[in-house]
Every structure is written in structure tokens, then in C-alpha cells.
Amino acid sequence: MPRSRSRSPAPRSSRRKDVEDTGEGSRRKYERSGVRPRDDRERRRSPIYDNHAEDGRDRRYGPRRTREDPGRSSRRDGWDRDKGRDDGRQQRDHRYDQDIRRDRPPEADQRGIERYGGSSGPPPPPRRRSPSPDGEVDKAKPNFSNSGLLAAATNTVKHSDGGATVLKYNEPPEARKPSHGWRLYVFKGKEDAGVLHIEKQSAYLIGRDHIVADIPIDHPSCSKQHAVIQFRQVQEKNEYGDSKAVVKPFIIDLESTNGTHVNDDTIPVSRYYELKASDVFSSGTSAPTFVYDDPSDDEDAELIALLSLLASFSSIPNLLESITNFLTDHVFLPLVSVLAAFFPKLPLLKSHLIPTVYTSRSQPVAFSTKRRGSDEKLVNESKRRVWGMEEFVSIKCPSLRKPFEPPWQLPNGHAQTINSAFADYTDVDLVEYDRGLDFTPRKDSINSSELDPKTPTIVIAHGLTGGSYESYIRCILSTACKPKREGGLGYRAVVVNFRGCSGVKLKTYQIYSPGYTDDFRTALLYISNLYPAAPLLGIGFSFGGSVVARYAGEEGSRSWLKAACSLGCPWDLVSEDKRLDNSFLLRKVYSAAMATNVIALIKENLESIRRGPKIPGCLDLDGLLALPNPTFHDITEFLTSKVGGHPSSGFPFKTAAAFCKWASAEQRIQGIRVPYLILNAVDDPCVKNIPYEAVEMNGWVALVTTAHGGHLGWFERERYHEVKDRQLYKRWFRKPVLEWLQACAEDLVDVRVGERSGCVENGDGWVRQNDNSLIAYKIVGIGMEAKQKEAGVISGL
């Protein structure tokens, strides 16, 4: 009977015997174990493979073994099951090596010593090394090592002039932006240099290279890329053993020359060093010192939470007040104005339309006046009358005691401002100029021959990207420069066109700004030297009002101006810039329109601005012009704060906030020492901060506010009747401004005898101011073609 084939495996001992007899199983076993068998060349060369054994077999796989003890085999099987297959393979490989050394004859060791120079056997085969970047690479084989080109391209910052800077630092994977405000207090010696808020980025590079540094330090002991403040997310355990992820600040030194010091100790190079609250660190030897402050310190966490809760409750009245003010300015007052237009006989509806006059009660100033038409030098002091500012404004400017009644079509500030921007006033209030500094009346006109050297001269500074052609300027000059026999004042006027405006091409890279006054000061030097006996009266509109106010405050009693006034001036540029940038409506309408006007001016003078130096932090002109939706804040940040003045005045400024703080005219009100009139509208959409406190501290200044008027609007119900095809409303401010100028020019006695600045003319053709040699002029040419067309939208600001 044939034996049936069993599916059960054969006994372990018999299977091992078959494998040992054939030799193939052992070869496969060692191949599975990971041991690479030596090739035939090594076997022929090595003496241990000589066939000198008694059985004549190849010694590569060790001597013939007898059947192992079943107990020993079971113990090894148990070991393999307990420790795993890998440990068993290591044990077998170890026994295999011991068998080869035990079966090697002594003659083989001696031949190995003679052949390999004292070694007990042949050397191991040479290891295959990967090619190093500095070593030789076999060009015939593919090289998949890192070339570094991608990392170099990623860490390279390209300049506008074609150059490039390679960053020495890459952020780690655990980099995170902080969730709350972190602050750095900067000290230069013992002086406080300001506060840096470092919560908007995950890393801040400190160094001397302004192109790549987030915190630039202009000190020779600081390296170009000195150190980095890095916020990293780390795991932290509390007292209960719970782990949580927190973001902490670290500082790392980028192998700088003079090192980075934290609390007077030099930190290790290229290693993260944790910053804690009140830590003091510096980059270099005598560089500015930074004090780190953590507002979320655990010790003050409860206090901060309590203060935040109280602030949330205190913000409710502020919110209610904001809602009330909005409804009052944009709903209630416009509605009352419309009702007053339809019911003019109701005095209750007109009470809020009367302008409000603010003067200083704590710092009163007395003004001396004379009889109109008499010479102030011949008038005896006993015949002069002394006035206070409030009485002087009330008597000499009677139009301020009457209500300003806007038309019902223009009831609020937005409507007034839009009408000022879009309405076409080119056919009314026509004025002709002699170009250069725009003088009117022209020298070849009949009216000019009637003017004597003592005729009062009005000096006007226009608004943003404006010029002498603006309708708000012509409505003043058309009456002020008209002969007296025709109902005018018979004055002379000069419009100072700022750099690049009204067709005046730039000769240098510098543009004008609301804080730079040297151009206006030089123009006054020229006019005062041309008409030394004529009193000068200043008028500034919007940004031009800021220039006039800053000049009057800087000069004090030495000012060339006898009196001045500002209309629609933005007094606090810091708050106005934030308000325009934070409000969606203001940013998309007013801020975007003003930025468009400035970009149009830049395009007209592109070549002149490009000839200027490469200023750190200033966006290249091509990039600025390519911005899809630029705002006025972008213009201030990347252009005006960098090239809006001479370096002697502090330019370039690092940020737009620093420039706006310097250029704000409110801080100069306290230094004004000539009669000064301020006119602002409460519903002006571009100007909200009115300097009530600063006016209270100076008796030379009078502040007039109106409930309506917008920005440089102040359109009243009276219209231009000579224009039949459209409705053009006259501007109300013409009356009080002309009354103010006439009273200051003809009635006011200038007591500043010997205090005004003078001029010195040298033989080289330059005329310089006697107390400031940097203010000088030289006539190189007179006359140019006038620009007759008005500027773009919102050209006043």
C-alpha cells in the first residue's frame, strides 16, 4: 500500500541534516542574515580558504557538524521565540566567526603577519565613502547631494539697484507669531528712545543693514546681521505635570563680531537664549540698549485680566458717546440744516449754525490798534486802543456772529467735500499770475501800477498737490486783489507753489511735505526783500495751513508774517493717519483719492526723483507705482517720510508714525507770537482732531469752528449768478478771512520793532537770512507757463 503524503513539516533534525549536506541552505541562511559573502577573488587570495582539511571540503561554511543535541536545539528555539529572530541571527553570526578563527591553522596566521605588515589577518575590505562637497566627485556617476542653490535663492533679498543680500538665518519649524503684545523699550545711554512693539512677526532681525534688518541699528559695533529675536513654540509643564504649548521669545547671535549681551553677559553664538521680563540686551559694545517687557507675565496675569474686564465695561460709555456723536453730526445736524433752509424765519433752527469762537482765557494777550488809514509810526501810544483777542475777533470779523447756512443739497461734510472736489469752478473768480512765485496782479496790468511799496501782501500756501489755480485760493484773491474802486481790498498776493506742484518741475529728488518749512521760509525771505515796507499776511489751506502754522511757531516773534490764518488744517497727523487707514470708507474714498493725486505728481517728476540717493526703507518707485490700491499711508510710509525734506530736518524717518509725529502742527501752536486765526469744520471727514487745549495755552491764537463745511468746502446758499448752466455755490469763509486780513494789516499795530529777521546780500548773488545762513536764494530766471486746470479729487488735503 503506498504511503500517503503528509502535509506536516519534517522533523527539525532531519531538515537541518539535509541543509548541511547540500550546503545551499547555509548559504541562503547567511544571505538572509545580512552577511555579505566574500567574492571569489578574496577567497583565492586569503590563506584561510586553503583546502587542507581532512575531509577535503571547502572551508567557507565551516566544518561538518554532527547532529545537535535536541535539548540544545529546543533551548535555541525558545531563545529565538523569546528574543526575536534578529537576536538569533546575531548569535549564529557570532558563532560562525568563532568557528572560522578556531579552524584557521597557525601557518595562516604567520603568512598573514608577513603579508599584511604585522596584522593578525587580512585588512577589512575598503569602505565606500560618499563624496564630500570639498572632495573630488566622480563626474561619470550621478551626484544627488545638496548643491545649496535652492537655499541660497530662498535666502536672498534682491535690491532695487540690482544687488542682493543673503540672509544668515532661517526660521525654525517651531516659529510662531505671539498672540499678545510684546514690547522693547529702547534706550540710548540714559535717554528713552521710544517703544518697539514686536508682536506682528515671528522673528525680528537686528543689524546694521537697513535693507534686511527689522530693527536697524546705526552703530559701528553692530554687525550687518547681528542677532535675531525669534518667537518659538515650546512645551511647558505646570505644577500638576500637565504639558501645554506656549510661545516664548528667544534671541540668537548670528556669529557677530562684538557679540550679543544679555544682562551684561555674552550669550553663546548660534544658540537660542530665552528672554524673560525685564531682561536688558544690546548688540555690540555701545549700541542702543533694549529692555524686554512681557505684558503677560504670570505674576501680573490676574491684574491684567481684571484691567481688561474693567476696560470692557468702561468702553460702553465711549461706544454710546461715539454713536451719539455720529448721529448728531450725520443725522441730526444735517436734518436741522435742511429744515432751516426751508423755514428761514425760525431762529431756533439757526442757533447751531453760528460759528463758535475759542480764545485763551488763561493766557490773554492785548493788541494795540490805530485808526484805519493812519501811519502807525506817527500815532501816539496814548491814542492807541488795546484789545483782547476775543473782542478783536468779535468786532473786526462781524461775519463770525452770523450763521453759516449751507444749501439743503449739501447738508453734511461729505457732501460739501465732494462738491469741492468735483464741481467745476474754472469759469468764476478768475485770477492772472506772473509765474515763478505766482504774483497777482500782474506787473503789466493797470491795477499793479496803483500799488505802492507799502501795500499789504498776502502769501498763500496751497493744499496737497494743489496750486495757484485752486478755486478755494481764487475765491480769496479775486476780492483781495481787486482795486478798491471796484469793491476789493487792493492788496498784492503771492502763491507759493510747492515742489512739483502747479507745473513746477522738480530739480532734485526732494518733494514737499506738511512739516518742511524751509521752502516757505525762503519764499518769505525773497518777498520781504522785494517789498521791505509791505506787511506780509499768511494763509494756509489744509497741508499748506500746517506749513504756515509750523513756520509761525518756529519763528515766534522773528516771523516775517504780521498775521496769519489756517483753514482745514490737519493738526494731529498721527491720529489722522490712523483714522484714515483704519476706516473702510475713509481708506477707500479719501485716502485712495489723495494717494492717486500724489502718484500723478510722482509720474510727472519721475526722472528727478530717481536721481536721488538710495534711501534705506524707501520702496523703489516702480514698486510704488505698481501698487494695485495704494493708500495715503503707503505714500507717507515709503515716500514722504523719506524724501519729504532735507536731511538737516531729520530726514529720512524710519516710519510713517515717526514722520507724522514730527510734522504735526499742533505742537507748534504754543510758539506762535503773531495774531493767528484757525478755521475748522466739525464735520470735516478728513480732519477730526481740533486743537482746543493748545489754543487755550496761547493768547495769540483764535479758533473758530463751524458745524458744517466739510474739508475746504464751506459752501453757502448764495450762488454765482454769472454761471447759468449749473449751480455753483459761493464759499462762506471768504468773508471772515478777508475781514481778518484787513483788520490785521490796516488796524493792528506791529510792536515787534527790531525783532524780525533781516537779510544779507553778498557779492556772489546769494541773499541770506541774517540769523540763518542756510536760508538763501539766488535768482536764475523768472517766468514760466501757468497751469490752468485744477488738480484731481480731494486735492486740498
mmCIF file with all atom_site columns, N, CA and C in Angstrom, residues 7 15 23 265 323 361 448 507 586 725:
data_model
loop_
_atom_site.group_PDB
_atom_site.id
_atom_site.type_symbol
_atom_site.label_atom_id
_atom_site.label_alt_id
_atom_site.label_comp_id
_atom_site.label_asym_id
_atom_site.label_entity_id
_atom_site.label_seq_id
_atom_site.pdbx_PDB_ins_code
_atom_site.Cartn_x
_atom_site.Cartn_y
_atom_site.Cartn_z
_atom_site.occupancy
_atom_site.B_iso_or_equiv
_atom_site.pdbx_formal_charge
_atom_site.auth_seq_id
_atom_site.auth_comp_id
_atom_site.auth_asym_id
_atom_site.auth_atom_id
_atom_site.pdbx_PDB_model_num
ATOM 1  N N  . ARG A 1 7   ? 1.215   16.425  5.116   1.00 0.00 ? 7   ARG A N  1
ATOM 2  C CA . ARG A 1 7   ? 1.381   17.883  4.991   1.00 0.00 ? 7   ARG A CA 1
ATOM 3  C C  . ARG A 1 7   ? 2.114   18.486  6.185   1.00 0.00 ? 7   ARG A C  1
ATOM 4  N N  . ARG A 1 15  ? 15.568  17.988  8.826   1.00 0.00 ? 15  ARG A N  1
ATOM 5  C CA . ARG A 1 15  ? 15.676  19.105  7.874   1.00 0.00 ? 15  ARG A CA 1
ATOM 6  C C  . ARG A 1 15  ? 17.027  19.773  7.987   1.00 0.00 ? 15  ARG A C  1
ATOM 7  N N  . GLY A 1 23  ? 24.643  22.176  1.578   1.00 0.00 ? 23  GLY A N  1
ATOM 8  C CA . GLY A 1 23  ? 25.379  23.447  1.657   1.00 0.00 ? 23  GLY A CA 1
ATOM 9  C C  . GLY A 1 23  ? 24.588  24.637  1.172   1.00 0.00 ? 23  GLY A C  1
ATOM 10 N N  . ASP A 1 265 ? 26.000  89.858  30.145  1.00 0.00 ? 265 ASP A N  1
ATOM 11 C CA . ASP A 1 265 ? 26.661  88.583  29.874  1.00 0.00 ? 265 ASP A CA 1
ATOM 12 C C  . ASP A 1 265 ? 26.578  88.278  28.383  1.00 0.00 ? 265 ASP A C  1
ATOM 13 N N  . ILE A 1 323 ? -21.612 106.690 19.181  1.00 0.00 ? 323 ILE A N  1
ATOM 14 C CA . ILE A 1 323 ? -22.870 106.582 18.434  1.00 0.00 ? 323 ILE A CA 1
ATOM 15 C C  . ILE A 1 323 ? -23.635 107.905 18.475  1.00 0.00 ? 323 ILE A C  1
ATOM 16 N N  . ARG A 1 361 ? -8.404  132.054 27.818  1.00 0.00 ? 361 ARG A N  1
ATOM 17 C CA . ARG A 1 361 ? -8.764  132.844 28.995  1.00 0.00 ? 361 ARG A CA 1
ATOM 18 C C  . ARG A 1 361 ? -7.675  132.790 30.056  1.00 0.00 ? 361 ARG A C  1
ATOM 19 N N  . SER A 1 448 ? -1.649  146.860 -11.105 1.00 0.00 ? 448 SER A N  1
ATOM 20 C CA . SER A 1 448 ? -0.326  146.784 -10.496 1.00 0.00 ? 448 SER A CA 1
ATOM 21 C C  . SER A 1 448 ? 0.328   148.148 -10.384 1.00 0.00 ? 448 SER A C  1
ATOM 22 N N  . LYS A 1 507 ? 13.702  119.847 -9.446  1.00 0.00 ? 507 LYS A N  1
ATOM 23 C CA . LYS A 1 507 ? 15.113  119.898 -9.845  1.00 0.00 ? 507 LYS A CA 1
ATOM 24 C C  . LYS A 1 507 ? 15.951  118.890 -9.070  1.00 0.00 ? 507 LYS A C  1
ATOM 25 N N  . LEU A 1 586 ? -13.162 105.789 4.713   1.00 0.00 ? 586 LEU A N  1
ATOM 26 C CA . LEU A 1 586 ? -12.128 106.810 4.549   1.00 0.00 ? 586 LEU A CA 1
ATOM 27 C C  . LEU A 1 586 ? -10.940 106.273 3.770   1.00 0.00 ? 586 LEU A C  1
ATOM 28 N N  . ASP A 1 725 ? -25.604 127.646 -16.582 1.00 0.00 ? 725 ASP A N  1
ATOM 29 C CA . ASP A 1 725 ? -25.843 126.245 -16.939 1.00 0.00 ? 725 ASP A CA 1
ATOM 30 C C  . ASP A 1 725 ? -25.699 125.286 -15.763 1.00 0.00 ? 725 ASP A C  1
#
